[in-house]
């Protein structure tokens, strides 16, 4: 495989792609796994999962190869081509069933706002027309630039964001409260998620599921294990007044974070099993096993589920989650306050970055100006040393030494005889 190129520099126009839900349907109709699809396109399994979930979109040559791969999955069955000449077609055709694939059905209504009404229609980016919403997944993702609330680059962005916030924020606050049992953490998680959505509004506005984009961030922030270290969120809040609601909330909090999130998406929000698996970044069989284990644990703790058949657990849980009443209000902040807080935070970080850069520049200039240009050895100060005898010159000769000196001076004989021993 060659490296992906920028679509703007590619000589051929970018091919159009089906919606993320149709991509997953075409692959499942052909009987291919994520690993087989990734091997056929030449990418990793997580990349194909992100493409099918709509979180990212392919670009450049990968987009062309992926479009050809999906086109061959949706085309009528043909003779198997040579694997050496076209590995994408060979992989797709080898796994194709004998019967022709069914036509991909339109996406069912998908609520993502409030558990009491899980069958509401999907939230489309406010202010966008139907052709724009249908063409959003096909084009490359927009650049990650901040959209101003007013101006020629993003007209009506503030109104669109406010409409999305008004429709989705109350339901997301309720969902995050059921996940954590903490009111302040739920409000903080939703506030952080929508603040980031406003910072990346061009990307969110063109996303096929903007509520799911924000919901994923809110869930990740609310279920972060680092919140346990914060004194404010260390313990759950006051339990609900109704004993049945208290038992249900305690049972939910007793589940692991992964099972809790799966139950909330499938039973609370009303997503189907493939969409729940895609949002939790797991396979469909693994998500089904998680639901079965979570329902079994809840049936042991919640009396309303004890005598209910396993196939009806989801319906009963949906009613119980929709009727649970927290002991306090869960009203999120106004949309204008969220937008203003995000803008102030951006301005603050921008000023802090500029100030730090200026300080580093000034310190570097001062150091370069005052630093010495050559090495100067240090002058160590003198110290007094004790215990060393003073210098007093040569010692006085003893009598024996004087006698030997006189004899050497008096005898002028030279040679070995001078030093030869003799008896005197």
Short mmCIF file of C-alpha atoms in Angstrom, two decimals:
data_model
loop_
_atom_site.label_atom_id
_atom_site.label_comp_id
_atom_site.label_asym_id
_atom_site.label_seq_id
_atom_site.Cartn_x
_atom_site.Cartn_y
_atom_site.Cartn_z
CA UNK A 1 0.00 0.00 0.00
CA UNK A 2 1.07 3.52 -0.68
CA UNK A 3 0.68 6.32 1.81
CA UNK A 4 -2.60 8.19 1.76
CA UNK A 5 -2.48 11.43 -0.17
CA UNK A 6 -4.37 14.63 0.41
CA UNK A 7 -7.65 14.62 -1.49
CA UNK A 8 -7.06 18.17 -2.69
CA UNK A 9 -3.86 17.13 -4.46
CA UNK A 10 -5.31 13.94 -6.00
CA UNK A 11 -5.85 14.18 -9.76
CA UNK A 12 -9.10 12.16 -9.60
CA UNK A 13 -12.19 13.37 -7.70
CA UNK A 14 -13.06 11.64 -4.44
CA UNK A 15 -15.67 8.89 -4.89
CA UNK A 16 -18.85 9.04 -2.87
CA UNK A 17 -19.35 6.58 -0.01
CA UNK A 18 -22.51 5.12 1.52
CA UNK A 19 -23.59 6.18 4.95
CA UNK A 20 -21.75 4.54 7.88
CA UNK A 21 -24.76 2.33 8.65
CA UNK A 22 -24.92 1.14 5.02
CA UNK A 23 -21.17 0.38 5.04
CA UNK A 24 -21.61 -1.93 8.00
CA UNK A 25 -24.69 -3.52 6.40
CA UNK A 26 -22.85 -4.23 3.14
CA UNK A 27 -19.98 -5.88 5.00
CA UNK A 28 -22.28 -8.03 7.13
CA UNK A 29 -24.38 -9.01 4.10
CA UNK A 30 -21.21 -10.24 2.40
CA UNK A 31 -20.31 -12.27 5.49
CA UNK A 32 -17.00 -10.46 6.04
CA UNK A 33 -15.48 -9.73 9.42
CA UNK A 34 -13.73 -6.51 10.35
CA UNK A 35 -10.37 -8.25 10.02
CA UNK A 36 -11.16 -9.43 6.46
CA UNK A 37 -12.38 -5.99 5.41
CA UNK A 38 -9.31 -4.34 6.91
CA UNK A 39 -7.00 -6.77 5.11
CA UNK A 40 -8.78 -6.14 1.81
CA UNK A 41 -8.48 -2.35 2.10
CA UNK A 42 -5.01 -2.42 3.64
CA UNK A 43 -5.75 -0.70 6.97
CA UNK A 44 -6.16 -1.73 10.58
CA UNK A 45 -9.31 -3.18 12.13
CA UNK A 46 -9.86 -0.12 14.32
CA UNK A 47 -9.76 2.12 11.23
CA UNK A 48 -12.55 0.16 9.52
CA UNK A 49 -14.57 0.22 12.75
CA UNK A 50 -14.21 4.01 12.91
CA UNK A 51 -15.30 4.35 9.27
CA UNK A 52 -18.41 2.23 9.90
CA UNK A 53 -19.24 4.15 13.06
CA UNK A 54 -18.94 7.51 11.25
CA UNK A 55 -16.29 8.90 13.59
CA UNK A 56 -13.75 9.27 10.77
CA UNK A 57 -13.78 9.20 6.97
CA UNK A 58 -11.16 7.78 4.60
CA UNK A 59 -9.10 10.09 2.41
CA UNK A 60 -6.94 9.92 -0.64
CA UNK A 61 -6.08 6.49 -2.01
CA UNK A 62 -7.60 4.72 0.98
CA UNK A 63 -10.93 6.40 0.20
CA UNK A 64 -10.73 5.19 -3.42
CA UNK A 65 -9.86 1.62 -2.40
CA UNK A 66 -12.60 1.58 0.24
CA UNK A 67 -15.18 2.89 -2.25
CA UNK A 68 -14.21 0.16 -4.74
CA UNK A 69 -14.42 -2.42 -1.98
CA UNK A 70 -17.97 -1.34 -1.01
CA UNK A 71 -19.03 -1.12 -4.65
CA UNK A 72 -17.95 -4.73 -5.21
CA UNK A 73 -19.86 -5.81 -2.10
CA UNK A 74 -23.05 -4.18 -3.41
CA UNK A 75 -22.61 -5.34 -7.03
CA UNK A 76 -24.19 -8.62 -8.35
CA UNK A 77 -22.12 -11.76 -7.99
CA UNK A 78 -19.46 -12.20 -10.69
CA UNK A 79 -16.78 -14.82 -11.37
CA UNK A 80 -13.91 -14.72 -8.95
CA UNK A 81 -11.08 -12.53 -10.31
CA UNK A 82 -7.42 -13.28 -10.02
CA UNK A 83 -6.24 -12.62 -6.46
CA UNK A 84 -2.88 -11.36 -7.68
CA UNK A 85 -4.42 -8.71 -9.92
CA UNK A 86 -7.14 -7.43 -7.55
CA UNK A 87 -6.81 -8.50 -3.90
CA UNK A 88 -9.75 -6.34 -2.83
CA UNK A 89 -12.17 -8.02 -5.20
CA UNK A 90 -10.79 -11.48 -4.44
CA UNK A 91 -11.32 -11.06 -0.72
CA UNK A 92 -14.84 -9.71 -1.15
CA UNK A 93 -15.98 -12.25 -3.73
CA UNK A 94 -14.52 -15.21 -1.83
CA UNK A 95 -16.69 -14.40 1.20
CA UNK A 96 -19.86 -13.46 -0.77
CA UNK A 97 -22.87 -15.74 -0.09
CA UNK A 98 -24.69 -17.50 -2.89
CA UNK A 99 -27.84 -15.36 -2.68
CA UNK A 100 -27.77 -11.70 -3.77
CA UNK A 101 -27.48 -9.14 -0.96
CA UNK A 102 -30.53 -7.36 0.28
CA UNK A 103 -30.91 -3.69 -0.39
CA UNK A 104 -29.73 -1.68 2.60
CA UNK A 105 -32.75 -0.40 4.49
CA UNK A 106 -32.84 3.18 5.65
CA UNK A 107 -31.62 3.82 9.14
CA UNK A 108 -34.41 3.43 11.73
CA UNK A 109 -35.31 6.32 13.98
CA UNK A 110 -32.49 6.67 16.46
CA UNK A 111 -33.06 8.90 19.51
CA UNK A 112 -30.09 10.05 21.44
CA UNK A 113 -31.67 12.59 23.68
CA UNK A 114 -33.69 11.22 26.65
CA UNK A 115 -34.27 7.70 27.99
CA UNK A 116 -38.02 8.25 28.53
CA UNK A 117 -38.43 8.69 24.76
CA UNK A 118 -35.86 6.36 23.19
CA UNK A 119 -37.61 6.05 19.81
CA UNK A 120 -37.43 9.70 18.76
CA UNK A 121 -35.95 10.54 15.40
CA UNK A 122 -32.21 11.06 14.93
CA UNK A 123 -30.90 14.52 15.50
CA UNK A 124 -29.74 16.13 12.27
CA UNK A 125 -27.39 19.12 12.40
CA UNK A 126 -29.71 22.08 12.91
CA UNK A 127 -29.87 24.47 10.03
CA UNK A 128 -28.73 21.88 7.46
CA UNK A 129 -30.99 20.90 4.55
CA UNK A 130 -31.71 17.31 3.62
CA UNK A 131 -29.19 17.19 0.71
CA UNK A 132 -26.48 18.54 3.03
CA UNK A 133 -27.26 15.95 5.71
CA UNK A 134 -27.19 13.12 3.16
CA UNK A 135 -23.91 14.25 1.62
CA UNK A 136 -22.10 14.90 4.89
CA UNK A 137 -20.68 11.36 5.37
CA UNK A 138 -19.47 11.19 1.73
CA UNK A 139 -17.16 14.21 1.76
CA UNK A 140 -13.85 14.42 3.60
CA UNK A 141 -14.04 15.61 7.19
CA UNK A 142 -13.83 19.37 7.55
CA UNK A 143 -10.69 20.96 8.92
CA UNK A 144 -10.47 21.21 12.70
CA UNK A 145 -10.94 24.95 12.84
CA UNK A 146 -13.01 26.83 15.34
CA UNK A 147 -16.24 28.27 13.94
CA UNK A 148 -17.05 31.74 15.15
CA UNK A 149 -20.61 32.24 16.38
CA UNK A 150 -21.03 35.00 13.81
CA UNK A 151 -19.21 35.82 10.62
CA UNK A 152 -19.00 34.87 6.96
CA UNK A 153 -17.20 31.55 7.59
CA UNK A 154 -19.94 29.98 9.74
CA UNK A 155 -23.24 31.87 9.52
CA UNK A 156 -25.85 30.65 11.98
CA UNK A 157 -23.41 28.40 13.87
CA UNK A 158 -24.49 29.74 17.25
CA UNK A 159 -28.19 29.14 16.51
CA UNK A 160 -27.46 25.60 15.29
CA UNK A 161 -25.39 24.84 18.37
CA UNK A 162 -28.08 26.25 20.68
CA UNK A 163 -30.74 24.10 19.04
CA UNK A 164 -28.61 20.96 19.36
CA UNK A 165 -27.81 21.79 22.99
CA UNK A 166 -31.46 22.45 23.85
CA UNK A 167 -32.58 19.13 22.40
CA UNK A 168 -29.76 16.89 23.62
CA UNK A 169 -28.34 18.37 26.84
CA UNK A 170 -31.20 17.47 29.27
CA UNK A 171 -31.22 13.85 28.15
CA UNK A 172 -27.43 13.56 28.31
CA UNK A 173 -27.37 14.99 31.85
CA UNK A 174 -29.92 12.40 32.94
CA UNK A 175 -27.98 9.57 31.28
CA UNK A 176 -24.66 10.56 32.84
CA UNK A 177 -26.37 10.85 36.23
CA UNK A 178 -27.62 7.26 35.89
CA UNK A 179 -24.08 6.19 34.94
CA UNK A 180 -22.37 7.88 37.89
CA UNK A 181 -24.97 8.69 40.57
CA UNK A 182 -23.38 12.14 40.94
CA UNK A 183 -25.22 15.28 39.90
CA UNK A 184 -22.23 17.63 39.72
CA UNK A 185 -20.19 15.12 37.72
CA UNK A 186 -23.05 14.63 35.26
CA UNK A 187 -23.43 18.38 34.71
CA UNK A 188 -19.67 18.81 34.39
CA UNK A 189 -19.33 15.96 31.88
CA UNK A 190 -22.08 17.32 29.62
CA UNK A 191 -20.68 20.84 29.91
CA UNK A 192 -17.19 19.66 28.92
CA UNK A 193 -18.55 17.63 26.00
CA UNK A 194 -20.57 20.51 24.54
CA UNK A 195 -17.72 22.96 25.09
CA UNK A 196 -15.46 20.76 23.01
CA UNK A 197 -18.25 20.35 20.45
CA UNK A 198 -18.42 24.14 20.09
CA UNK A 199 -14.64 24.34 19.71
CA UNK A 200 -14.87 21.77 16.87
CA UNK A 201 -18.26 22.81 15.56
CA UNK A 202 -17.55 22.42 11.81
CA UNK A 203 -16.72 18.76 12.43
CA UNK A 204 -19.75 18.21 14.66
CA UNK A 205 -22.15 20.01 12.31
CA UNK A 206 -21.22 17.70 9.42
CA UNK A 207 -21.21 14.54 11.54
CA UNK A 208 -24.08 12.14 10.69
CA UNK A 209 -24.86 11.76 14.40
CA UNK A 210 -23.90 14.92 16.32
CA UNK A 211 -25.67 13.76 19.48
CA UNK A 212 -23.67 10.54 19.45
CA UNK A 213 -20.48 12.59 18.98
CA UNK A 214 -21.23 14.59 22.11
CA UNK A 215 -22.57 11.60 24.03
CA UNK A 216 -19.35 9.63 23.53
CA UNK A 217 -17.31 12.48 25.04
CA UNK A 218 -19.71 12.92 27.97
CA UNK A 219 -19.68 9.18 28.77
CA UNK A 220 -15.87 8.99 28.58
CA UNK A 221 -15.46 11.97 30.90
CA UNK A 222 -18.10 10.78 33.38
CA UNK A 223 -16.72 7.22 33.60
CA UNK A 224 -13.08 8.28 33.85
CA UNK A 225 -11.40 6.53 36.84
CA UNK A 226 -9.55 9.75 37.70
CA UNK A 227 -12.79 11.21 39.06
CA UNK A 228 -12.52 8.88 42.05
CA UNK A 229 -9.48 10.82 43.22
CA UNK A 230 -11.42 14.07 43.39
CA UNK A 231 -12.96 14.81 46.77
CA UNK A 232 -16.11 16.28 45.22
CA UNK A 233 -16.94 13.14 43.22
CA UNK A 234 -15.60 10.50 45.58
CA UNK A 235 -19.01 9.47 46.95
CA UNK A 236 -22.45 9.26 45.28
CA UNK A 237 -25.03 11.92 45.98
CA UNK A 238 -28.23 11.60 47.95
CA UNK A 239 -30.20 8.54 46.73
CA UNK A 240 -33.69 8.90 45.25
CA UNK A 241 -36.65 9.08 47.61
CA UNK A 242 -38.54 6.17 46.02
CA UNK A 243 -37.20 2.82 47.34
CA UNK A 244 -37.60 1.18 43.91
CA UNK A 245 -35.60 3.96 42.25
CA UNK A 246 -32.96 3.68 44.97
CA UNK A 247 -32.60 -0.06 44.41
CA UNK A 248 -32.35 0.40 40.62
CA UNK A 249 -29.72 3.12 40.90
CA UNK A 250 -27.65 1.09 43.38
CA UNK A 251 -27.85 -1.92 41.08
CA UNK A 252 -26.65 0.14 38.13
CA UNK A 253 -23.73 1.59 40.09
CA UNK A 254 -22.76 -1.93 41.22
CA UNK A 255 -22.09 -2.92 37.60
CA UNK A 256 -18.73 -2.36 35.97
CA UNK A 257 -18.33 0.78 33.90
CA UNK A 258 -18.32 -1.18 30.63
CA UNK A 259 -21.53 -3.08 31.46
CA UNK A 260 -23.14 0.09 32.80
CA UNK A 261 -22.42 1.96 29.58
CA UNK A 262 -23.68 -0.90 27.43
CA UNK A 263 -26.94 -1.13 29.37
CA UNK A 264 -27.45 2.63 29.16
CA UNK A 265 -26.92 2.73 25.38
CA UNK A 266 -29.02 -0.33 24.59
CA UNK A 267 -31.79 -0.12 27.19
CA UNK A 268 -31.74 3.55 28.14
CA UNK A 269 -31.02 5.35 24.87
CA UNK A 270 -32.53 2.65 22.66
CA UNK A 271 -29.70 1.88 20.25
CA UNK A 272 -29.65 -1.45 18.47
CA UNK A 273 -26.94 -4.00 19.17
CA UNK A 274 -24.60 -3.11 16.23
CA UNK A 275 -24.74 0.61 17.03
CA UNK A 276 -24.11 -0.10 20.71
CA UNK A 277 -21.13 -2.24 19.77
CA UNK A 278 -19.76 0.47 17.49
CA UNK A 279 -20.07 3.19 20.14
CA UNK A 280 -18.43 1.04 22.82
CA UNK A 281 -15.73 -0.03 20.32
CA UNK A 282 -16.46 -3.73 20.74
CA UNK A 283 -17.66 -6.54 18.53
CA UNK A 284 -21.34 -7.36 18.31
CA UNK A 285 -21.00 -10.79 20.02
CA UNK A 286 -18.98 -9.26 22.86
CA UNK A 287 -21.62 -6.56 23.32
CA UNK A 288 -24.37 -9.19 23.42
CA UNK A 289 -22.51 -11.13 26.09
CA UNK A 290 -22.06 -7.96 28.12
CA UNK A 291 -25.80 -7.29 27.97
CA UNK A 292 -26.61 -10.83 29.07
CA UNK A 293 -24.27 -10.65 32.06
CA UNK A 294 -25.48 -7.16 32.99
CA UNK A 295 -29.15 -8.20 32.79
CA UNK A 296 -28.42 -11.25 34.96
CA UNK A 297 -26.71 -9.09 37.60
CA UNK A 298 -29.56 -6.58 37.55
CA UNK A 299 -32.17 -9.35 37.83
CA UNK A 300 -30.48 -10.53 41.04
CA UNK A 301 -30.65 -7.04 42.56
CA UNK A 302 -33.85 -5.48 41.16
CA UNK A 303 -37.12 -7.15 42.28
CA UNK A 304 -38.99 -5.99 39.16
CA UNK A 305 -36.66 -8.08 36.97
CA UNK A 306 -36.61 -11.20 39.10
CA UNK A 307 -39.76 -12.80 37.64
CA UNK A 308 -39.37 -11.41 34.10
CA UNK A 309 -38.13 -13.69 31.28
CA UNK A 310 -34.66 -12.80 29.97
CA UNK A 311 -36.04 -11.76 26.57
CA UNK A 312 -38.17 -9.05 28.24
CA UNK A 313 -35.46 -7.57 30.45
CA UNK A 314 -34.71 -4.79 27.98
CA UNK A 315 -38.33 -3.61 27.79
CA UNK A 316 -38.72 -3.59 31.57
CA UNK A 317 -35.39 -1.83 32.07
CA UNK A 318 -36.36 0.83 29.55
CA UNK A 319 -39.50 1.59 31.53
CA UNK A 320 -37.67 1.58 34.85
CA UNK A 321 -34.91 3.89 33.61
CA UNK A 322 -37.46 6.25 32.10
CA UNK A 323 -39.49 6.48 35.29
CA UNK A 324 -36.56 6.95 37.70
CA UNK A 325 -36.79 10.35 39.42
CA UNK A 326 -33.63 11.91 40.86
CA UNK A 327 -33.99 13.68 44.23
CA UNK A 328 -32.89 17.01 42.70
CA UNK A 329 -33.07 18.90 39.46
CA UNK A 330 -30.75 18.13 36.55
CA UNK A 331 -31.06 21.37 34.58
CA UNK A 332 -27.95 22.08 32.47
CA UNK A 333 -26.55 25.56 32.00
CA UNK A 334 -27.89 27.75 29.19
CA UNK A 335 -26.35 27.20 25.78
CA UNK A 336 -25.03 30.78 25.63
CA UNK A 337 -23.13 30.22 28.88
CA UNK A 338 -21.51 27.07 27.48
CA UNK A 339 -20.46 28.86 24.31
CA UNK A 340 -19.19 31.88 26.24
CA UNK A 341 -17.24 29.70 28.68
CA UNK A 342 -15.54 27.88 25.83
CA UNK A 343 -14.60 31.12 24.11
CA UNK A 344 -13.24 32.62 27.34
CA UNK A 345 -11.22 29.48 27.97
CA UNK A 346 -9.74 29.66 24.49
CA UNK A 347 -8.83 33.32 24.93
CA UNK A 348 -7.27 32.58 28.32
CA UNK A 349 -5.12 29.76 26.96
CA UNK A 350 -4.13 31.86 23.97
CA UNK A 351 -2.99 34.72 26.18
CA UNK A 352 -1.18 32.35 28.53
CA UNK A 353 0.62 30.74 25.60
CA UNK A 354 1.65 34.09 24.17
CA UNK A 355 2.84 35.30 27.58
CA UNK A 356 4.89 32.17 28.18
CA UNK A 357 6.40 32.44 24.71
CA UNK A 358 7.34 36.07 25.33
CA UNK A 359 8.93 35.21 28.68
CA UNK A 360 10.99 32.40 27.16
CA UNK A 361 12.10 34.70 24.33
CA UNK A 362 13.17 37.44 26.76
CA UNK A 363 15.03 34.97 28.99
CA UNK A 364 16.82 33.51 25.99
CA UNK A 365 17.82 36.96 24.72
CA UNK A 366 19.07 38.04 28.17
CA UNK A 367 21.10 34.84 28.56
CA UNK A 368 22.63 35.21 25.11
CA UNK A 369 23.58 38.83 25.86
CA UNK A 370 25.10 38.35 29.33
CA UNK A 371 26.71 34.95 28.88
CA UNK A 372 30.60 34.98 28.77
CA UNK A 373 32.25 34.32 25.44
CA UNK A 374 35.36 32.51 26.85
CA UNK A 375 36.22 30.36 29.80
CA UNK A 376 37.69 32.08 32.83
CA UNK A 377 39.10 29.76 35.50
CA UNK A 378 37.97 30.61 39.02
CA UNK A 379 40.41 32.19 41.53
CA UNK A 380 40.35 30.12 44.67
CA UNK A 381 40.93 32.05 47.94
CA UNK A 382 43.98 31.23 50.08
CA UNK A 383 43.67 29.08 53.17
CA UNK A 384 45.94 28.61 56.21
CA UNK A 385 47.46 25.11 56.64
CA UNK A 386 48.43 23.86 60.08
CA UNK A 387 50.73 20.96 61.12
CA UNK A 388 53.55 21.66 58.61
CA UNK A 389 57.01 22.54 60.17
CA UNK A 390 58.44 25.87 59.09
CA UNK A 391 61.33 26.01 56.64
CA UNK A 392 64.57 26.51 58.75
CA UNK A 393 67.44 25.71 56.37
CA UNK A 394 70.14 22.95 56.74
CA UNK A 395 70.69 21.28 60.09
CA UNK A 396 73.85 21.84 62.18
CA UNK A 397 76.64 19.24 61.69
CA UNK A 398 77.46 16.85 64.47
CA UNK A 399 81.06 16.25 65.66
CA UNK A 400 81.33 13.07 63.65
CA UNK A 401 80.10 14.86 60.53
CA UNK A 402 82.57 17.73 61.05
CA UNK A 403 85.48 15.26 61.49
CA UNK A 404 84.62 13.48 58.26
CA UNK A 405 84.33 16.74 56.41
CA UNK A 406 87.74 17.93 57.67
CA UNK A 407 89.47 14.67 56.68
CA UNK A 408 87.98 14.85 53.15
CA UNK A 409 89.16 18.38 52.72
CA UNK A 410 92.69 17.64 54.13
CA UNK A 411 93.42 14.60 51.93
CA UNK A 412 93.96 15.72 48.34
CA UNK A 413 94.48 12.17 47.02
CA UNK A 414 92.12 11.24 44.26
CA UNK A 415 91.01 7.96 42.87
CA UNK A 416 89.92 4.71 44.43
CA UNK A 417 92.63 4.92 47.07
CA UNK A 418 90.79 7.75 48.64
CA UNK A 419 87.87 5.64 49.51
CA UNK A 420 89.79 2.40 50.20
CA UNK A 421 89.40 1.35 53.82
CA UNK A 422 92.47 1.24 56.04
CA UNK A 423 93.19 0.51 59.64
CA UNK A 424 94.21 3.45 61.76
#
